[in-house]
């Protein structure tokens, strides 16, 4: 895919992912599929922290959509932090059978975010 087209789709992806980080994580953890998005036992402090961190990141991803290349560090942070977060959760879900639903919930969602953003970042976009 041509870099200009990737940039166009990257802008859309940043907004969609940003909105999901702001509202979707809350909805998935609290209402839609808690077993696939929250961890047991229920931990309100952890849930608030995760939702707050991702909502903040979501706001900045939406802002980054206006000038993705000027915000490449934020996008690369989102890519790598999603991989690390999902990787740690993957190991934990494999080890702890009570968390297996996360193998179909938040873990693949975070890997998907990383893959989409990585693919859409134009080649040569600085990682720092």
Short mmCIF file of N, CA, C and O in Angstrom, two decimals, residues 12-78:
data_model
loop_
_atom_site.label_atom_id
_atom_site.label_comp_id
_atom_site.label_asym_id
_atom_site.label_seq_id
_atom_site.Cartn_x
_atom_site.Cartn_y
_atom_site.Cartn_z
N UNK A 12 -7.61 7.53 10.21
CA UNK A 12 -8.89 6.92 10.59
C UNK A 12 -8.68 5.93 11.73
O UNK A 12 -9.43 5.93 12.71
N UNK A 13 -7.66 5.09 11.61
CA UNK A 13 -7.39 4.09 12.65
C UNK A 13 -7.10 4.75 13.99
O UNK A 13 -7.55 4.27 15.04
N UNK A 14 -6.36 5.85 13.99
CA UNK A 14 -6.05 6.54 15.24
C UNK A 14 -7.32 7.05 15.93
O UNK A 14 -7.46 6.94 17.14
N UNK A 15 -8.25 7.56 15.14
CA UNK A 15 -9.51 8.04 15.72
C UNK A 15 -10.34 6.87 16.24
O UNK A 15 -10.86 6.91 17.37
N UNK A 16 -10.46 5.81 15.44
CA UNK A 16 -11.26 4.65 15.85
C UNK A 16 -10.66 4.01 17.11
O UNK A 16 -11.38 3.73 18.08
N UNK A 17 -9.36 3.79 17.11
CA UNK A 17 -8.71 3.20 18.28
C UNK A 17 -8.81 4.15 19.47
O UNK A 17 -9.07 3.71 20.60
N UNK A 18 -8.64 5.43 19.23
CA UNK A 18 -8.77 6.41 20.31
C UNK A 18 -10.15 6.38 20.95
O UNK A 18 -10.27 6.36 22.19
N UNK A 19 -11.18 6.36 20.13
CA UNK A 19 -12.55 6.29 20.66
C UNK A 19 -12.76 4.98 21.43
O UNK A 19 -13.36 4.97 22.50
N UNK A 20 -12.23 3.89 20.88
CA UNK A 20 -12.35 2.61 21.58
C UNK A 20 -11.64 2.66 22.92
O UNK A 20 -12.15 2.17 23.93
N UNK A 21 -10.44 3.25 22.95
CA UNK A 21 -9.72 3.35 24.22
C UNK A 21 -10.48 4.21 25.22
O UNK A 21 -10.47 3.93 26.42
N UNK A 22 -11.15 5.24 24.76
CA UNK A 22 -11.89 6.14 25.66
C UNK A 22 -13.16 5.47 26.19
O UNK A 22 -13.42 5.49 27.39
N UNK A 23 -13.96 4.89 25.32
CA UNK A 23 -15.26 4.35 25.73
C UNK A 23 -15.36 2.84 25.66
O UNK A 23 -16.01 2.22 26.50
N UNK A 24 -14.73 2.23 24.68
CA UNK A 24 -14.91 0.80 24.45
C UNK A 24 -14.34 -0.08 25.54
O UNK A 24 -14.95 -1.09 25.90
N UNK A 25 -13.19 0.29 26.07
CA UNK A 25 -12.60 -0.54 27.13
C UNK A 25 -13.52 -0.55 28.35
O UNK A 25 -13.77 -1.60 28.93
N UNK A 26 -14.04 0.62 28.70
CA UNK A 26 -14.99 0.68 29.82
C UNK A 26 -16.20 -0.21 29.55
O UNK A 26 -16.59 -1.02 30.40
N UNK A 27 -16.78 -0.08 28.36
CA UNK A 27 -17.96 -0.87 28.03
C UNK A 27 -17.67 -2.37 28.05
O UNK A 27 -18.45 -3.16 28.58
N UNK A 28 -16.52 -2.76 27.50
CA UNK A 28 -16.17 -4.18 27.47
C UNK A 28 -15.92 -4.72 28.88
O UNK A 28 -16.36 -5.81 29.21
N UNK A 29 -15.21 -3.95 29.72
CA UNK A 29 -14.87 -4.41 31.07
C UNK A 29 -16.08 -4.45 32.00
O UNK A 29 -16.16 -5.30 32.88
N UNK A 30 -17.00 -3.51 31.81
CA UNK A 30 -18.10 -3.37 32.76
C UNK A 30 -19.41 -4.00 32.29
O UNK A 30 -20.19 -4.46 33.13
N UNK A 31 -19.68 -4.01 31.00
CA UNK A 31 -21.01 -4.39 30.54
C UNK A 31 -21.03 -5.51 29.50
O UNK A 31 -21.81 -6.44 29.62
N UNK A 32 -20.24 -5.39 28.47
CA UNK A 32 -20.37 -6.29 27.32
C UNK A 32 -19.78 -7.67 27.60
O UNK A 32 -20.46 -8.68 27.39
N UNK A 33 -18.52 -7.72 28.05
CA UNK A 33 -17.86 -9.01 28.22
C UNK A 33 -16.80 -8.92 29.32
O UNK A 33 -15.61 -9.02 29.06
N UNK A 34 -17.24 -8.75 30.56
CA UNK A 34 -16.28 -8.60 31.67
C UNK A 34 -15.29 -9.76 31.79
O UNK A 34 -14.12 -9.54 32.07
N UNK A 35 -15.72 -10.99 31.54
CA UNK A 35 -14.80 -12.12 31.71
C UNK A 35 -13.68 -12.11 30.67
O UNK A 35 -12.61 -12.67 30.91
N UNK A 36 -13.90 -11.49 29.53
CA UNK A 36 -12.88 -11.42 28.50
C UNK A 36 -12.04 -10.16 28.55
O UNK A 36 -11.07 -10.02 27.83
N UNK A 37 -12.44 -9.22 29.42
CA UNK A 37 -11.74 -7.93 29.45
C UNK A 37 -11.28 -7.52 30.84
O UNK A 37 -10.41 -6.67 30.97
N UNK A 38 -11.88 -8.06 31.87
CA UNK A 38 -11.46 -7.75 33.24
C UNK A 38 -10.83 -9.00 33.83
O UNK A 38 -11.00 -10.10 33.31
N UNK A 39 -10.10 -8.84 34.89
CA UNK A 39 -9.42 -9.96 35.52
C UNK A 39 -10.09 -10.27 36.85
O UNK A 39 -10.74 -9.42 37.45
N UNK A 40 -9.98 -11.50 37.26
CA UNK A 40 -10.63 -11.92 38.50
C UNK A 40 -9.57 -12.16 39.58
O UNK A 40 -8.44 -12.54 39.24
N UNK A 41 -9.92 -11.93 40.82
CA UNK A 41 -11.20 -11.39 41.29
C UNK A 41 -11.34 -9.93 40.89
O UNK A 41 -10.36 -9.27 40.56
N UNK A 42 -12.58 -9.45 40.92
CA UNK A 42 -12.86 -8.07 40.56
C UNK A 42 -11.99 -7.13 41.38
O UNK A 42 -11.89 -7.27 42.59
N UNK A 43 -11.37 -6.19 40.70
CA UNK A 43 -10.45 -5.25 41.35
C UNK A 43 -10.77 -3.83 40.88
O UNK A 43 -10.20 -3.36 39.90
N UNK A 44 -11.68 -3.13 41.56
CA UNK A 44 -12.09 -1.80 41.10
C UNK A 44 -10.93 -0.82 40.93
O UNK A 44 -10.93 -0.02 39.99
N UNK A 45 -9.94 -0.89 41.79
CA UNK A 45 -8.81 0.04 41.68
C UNK A 45 -8.03 -0.20 40.39
O UNK A 45 -7.67 0.73 39.68
N UNK A 46 -7.79 -1.47 40.08
CA UNK A 46 -7.09 -1.83 38.84
C UNK A 46 -7.92 -1.40 37.63
O UNK A 46 -7.39 -0.83 36.67
N UNK A 47 -9.21 -1.68 37.68
CA UNK A 47 -10.08 -1.34 36.55
C UNK A 47 -10.10 0.16 36.30
O UNK A 47 -10.01 0.61 35.15
N UNK A 48 -10.20 0.95 37.37
CA UNK A 48 -10.18 2.41 37.22
C UNK A 48 -8.86 2.89 36.63
O UNK A 48 -8.83 3.78 35.77
N UNK A 49 -7.76 2.31 37.10
CA UNK A 49 -6.45 2.70 36.61
C UNK A 49 -6.30 2.38 35.12
O UNK A 49 -5.88 3.22 34.33
N UNK A 50 -6.68 1.17 34.73
CA UNK A 50 -6.58 0.77 33.32
C UNK A 50 -7.47 1.66 32.45
O UNK A 50 -7.04 2.16 31.40
N UNK A 51 -8.70 1.87 32.88
CA UNK A 51 -9.61 2.69 32.08
C UNK A 51 -9.11 4.13 31.99
O UNK A 51 -9.20 4.75 30.93
N UNK A 52 -8.56 4.65 33.09
CA UNK A 52 -8.03 6.02 33.07
C UNK A 52 -6.82 6.15 32.15
O UNK A 52 -6.71 7.12 31.39
N UNK A 53 -5.92 5.19 32.21
CA UNK A 53 -4.73 5.24 31.36
C UNK A 53 -5.10 5.12 29.88
O UNK A 53 -4.60 5.88 29.04
N UNK A 54 -5.99 4.18 29.56
CA UNK A 54 -6.36 4.00 28.16
C UNK A 54 -7.23 5.15 27.64
O UNK A 54 -7.12 5.52 26.48
N UNK A 55 -8.08 5.72 28.48
CA UNK A 55 -8.87 6.87 28.05
C UNK A 55 -7.94 8.05 27.73
O UNK A 55 -8.13 8.75 26.72
N UNK A 56 -6.94 8.25 28.56
CA UNK A 56 -5.97 9.33 28.31
C UNK A 56 -5.22 9.07 27.01
O UNK A 56 -5.07 9.98 26.17
N UNK A 57 -4.74 7.85 26.82
CA UNK A 57 -4.06 7.50 25.58
C UNK A 57 -4.99 7.70 24.39
O UNK A 57 -4.57 8.20 23.34
N UNK A 58 -6.26 7.35 24.55
CA UNK A 58 -7.23 7.52 23.47
C UNK A 58 -7.38 8.96 23.04
O UNK A 58 -7.43 9.28 21.84
N UNK A 59 -7.43 9.87 24.01
CA UNK A 59 -7.52 11.31 23.69
C UNK A 59 -6.31 11.74 22.87
O UNK A 59 -6.44 12.43 21.85
N UNK A 60 -5.14 11.30 23.28
CA UNK A 60 -3.93 11.70 22.56
C UNK A 60 -3.83 11.04 21.19
O UNK A 60 -3.28 11.64 20.25
N UNK A 61 -4.34 9.83 21.03
CA UNK A 61 -4.36 9.21 19.70
C UNK A 61 -5.28 9.96 18.75
O UNK A 61 -4.94 10.16 17.58
N UNK A 62 -6.42 10.41 19.25
CA UNK A 62 -7.33 11.20 18.42
C UNK A 62 -6.65 12.51 18.01
O UNK A 62 -6.73 12.93 16.86
N UNK A 63 -5.97 13.13 18.94
CA UNK A 63 -5.24 14.38 18.62
C UNK A 63 -4.12 14.10 17.61
O UNK A 63 -3.85 14.92 16.74
N UNK A 64 -3.47 12.93 17.74
CA UNK A 64 -2.37 12.57 16.84
C UNK A 64 -2.86 12.35 15.42
O UNK A 64 -2.07 12.45 14.47
N UNK A 65 -4.13 12.05 15.25
CA UNK A 65 -4.68 11.80 13.92
C UNK A 65 -4.56 13.02 13.01
O UNK A 65 -4.52 12.88 11.79
N UNK A 66 -4.47 14.20 13.58
CA UNK A 66 -4.34 15.41 12.77
C UNK A 66 -2.98 15.49 12.09
O UNK A 66 -2.87 16.05 10.99
N UNK A 67 -1.95 14.96 12.75
CA UNK A 67 -0.59 15.00 12.19
C UNK A 67 0.17 13.75 12.67
O UNK A 67 1.03 13.85 13.54
N UNK A 68 -0.15 12.60 12.09
CA UNK A 68 0.45 11.35 12.58
C UNK A 68 1.98 11.33 12.56
O UNK A 68 2.60 10.85 13.51
N UNK A 69 2.59 11.85 11.52
CA UNK A 69 4.05 11.79 11.44
C UNK A 69 4.70 12.67 12.50
O UNK A 69 5.78 12.35 13.00
N UNK A 70 4.04 13.75 12.87
CA UNK A 70 4.56 14.60 13.94
C UNK A 70 4.38 13.95 15.31
O UNK A 70 4.98 14.39 16.29
N UNK A 71 3.56 12.91 15.36
CA UNK A 71 3.28 12.21 16.62
C UNK A 71 3.72 10.74 16.53
O UNK A 71 3.15 9.88 17.20
N UNK A 72 4.75 10.50 15.73
CA UNK A 72 5.20 9.12 15.52
C UNK A 72 5.62 8.45 16.83
O UNK A 72 5.34 7.26 17.03
N UNK A 73 6.24 9.18 17.73
CA UNK A 73 6.67 8.58 19.01
C UNK A 73 5.48 8.06 19.79
O UNK A 73 5.54 6.97 20.38
N UNK A 74 4.39 8.81 19.82
CA UNK A 74 3.19 8.37 20.53
C UNK A 74 2.61 7.12 19.87
O UNK A 74 2.21 6.18 20.55
N UNK A 75 2.61 7.10 18.55
CA UNK A 75 2.06 5.94 17.84
C UNK A 75 2.94 4.72 18.09
O UNK A 75 2.43 3.63 18.36
N UNK A 76 4.27 4.89 18.02
CA UNK A 76 5.16 3.76 18.30
C UNK A 76 5.05 3.32 19.75
O UNK A 76 5.14 2.13 20.05
N UNK A 77 4.84 4.26 20.67
CA UNK A 77 4.60 3.88 22.07
C UNK A 77 3.35 3.02 22.17
O UNK A 77 3.33 2.01 22.87
N UNK A 78 2.30 3.41 21.47
CA UNK A 78 1.05 2.64 21.50
C UNK A 78 1.28 1.24 20.93
O UNK A 78 0.78 0.25 21.49
#
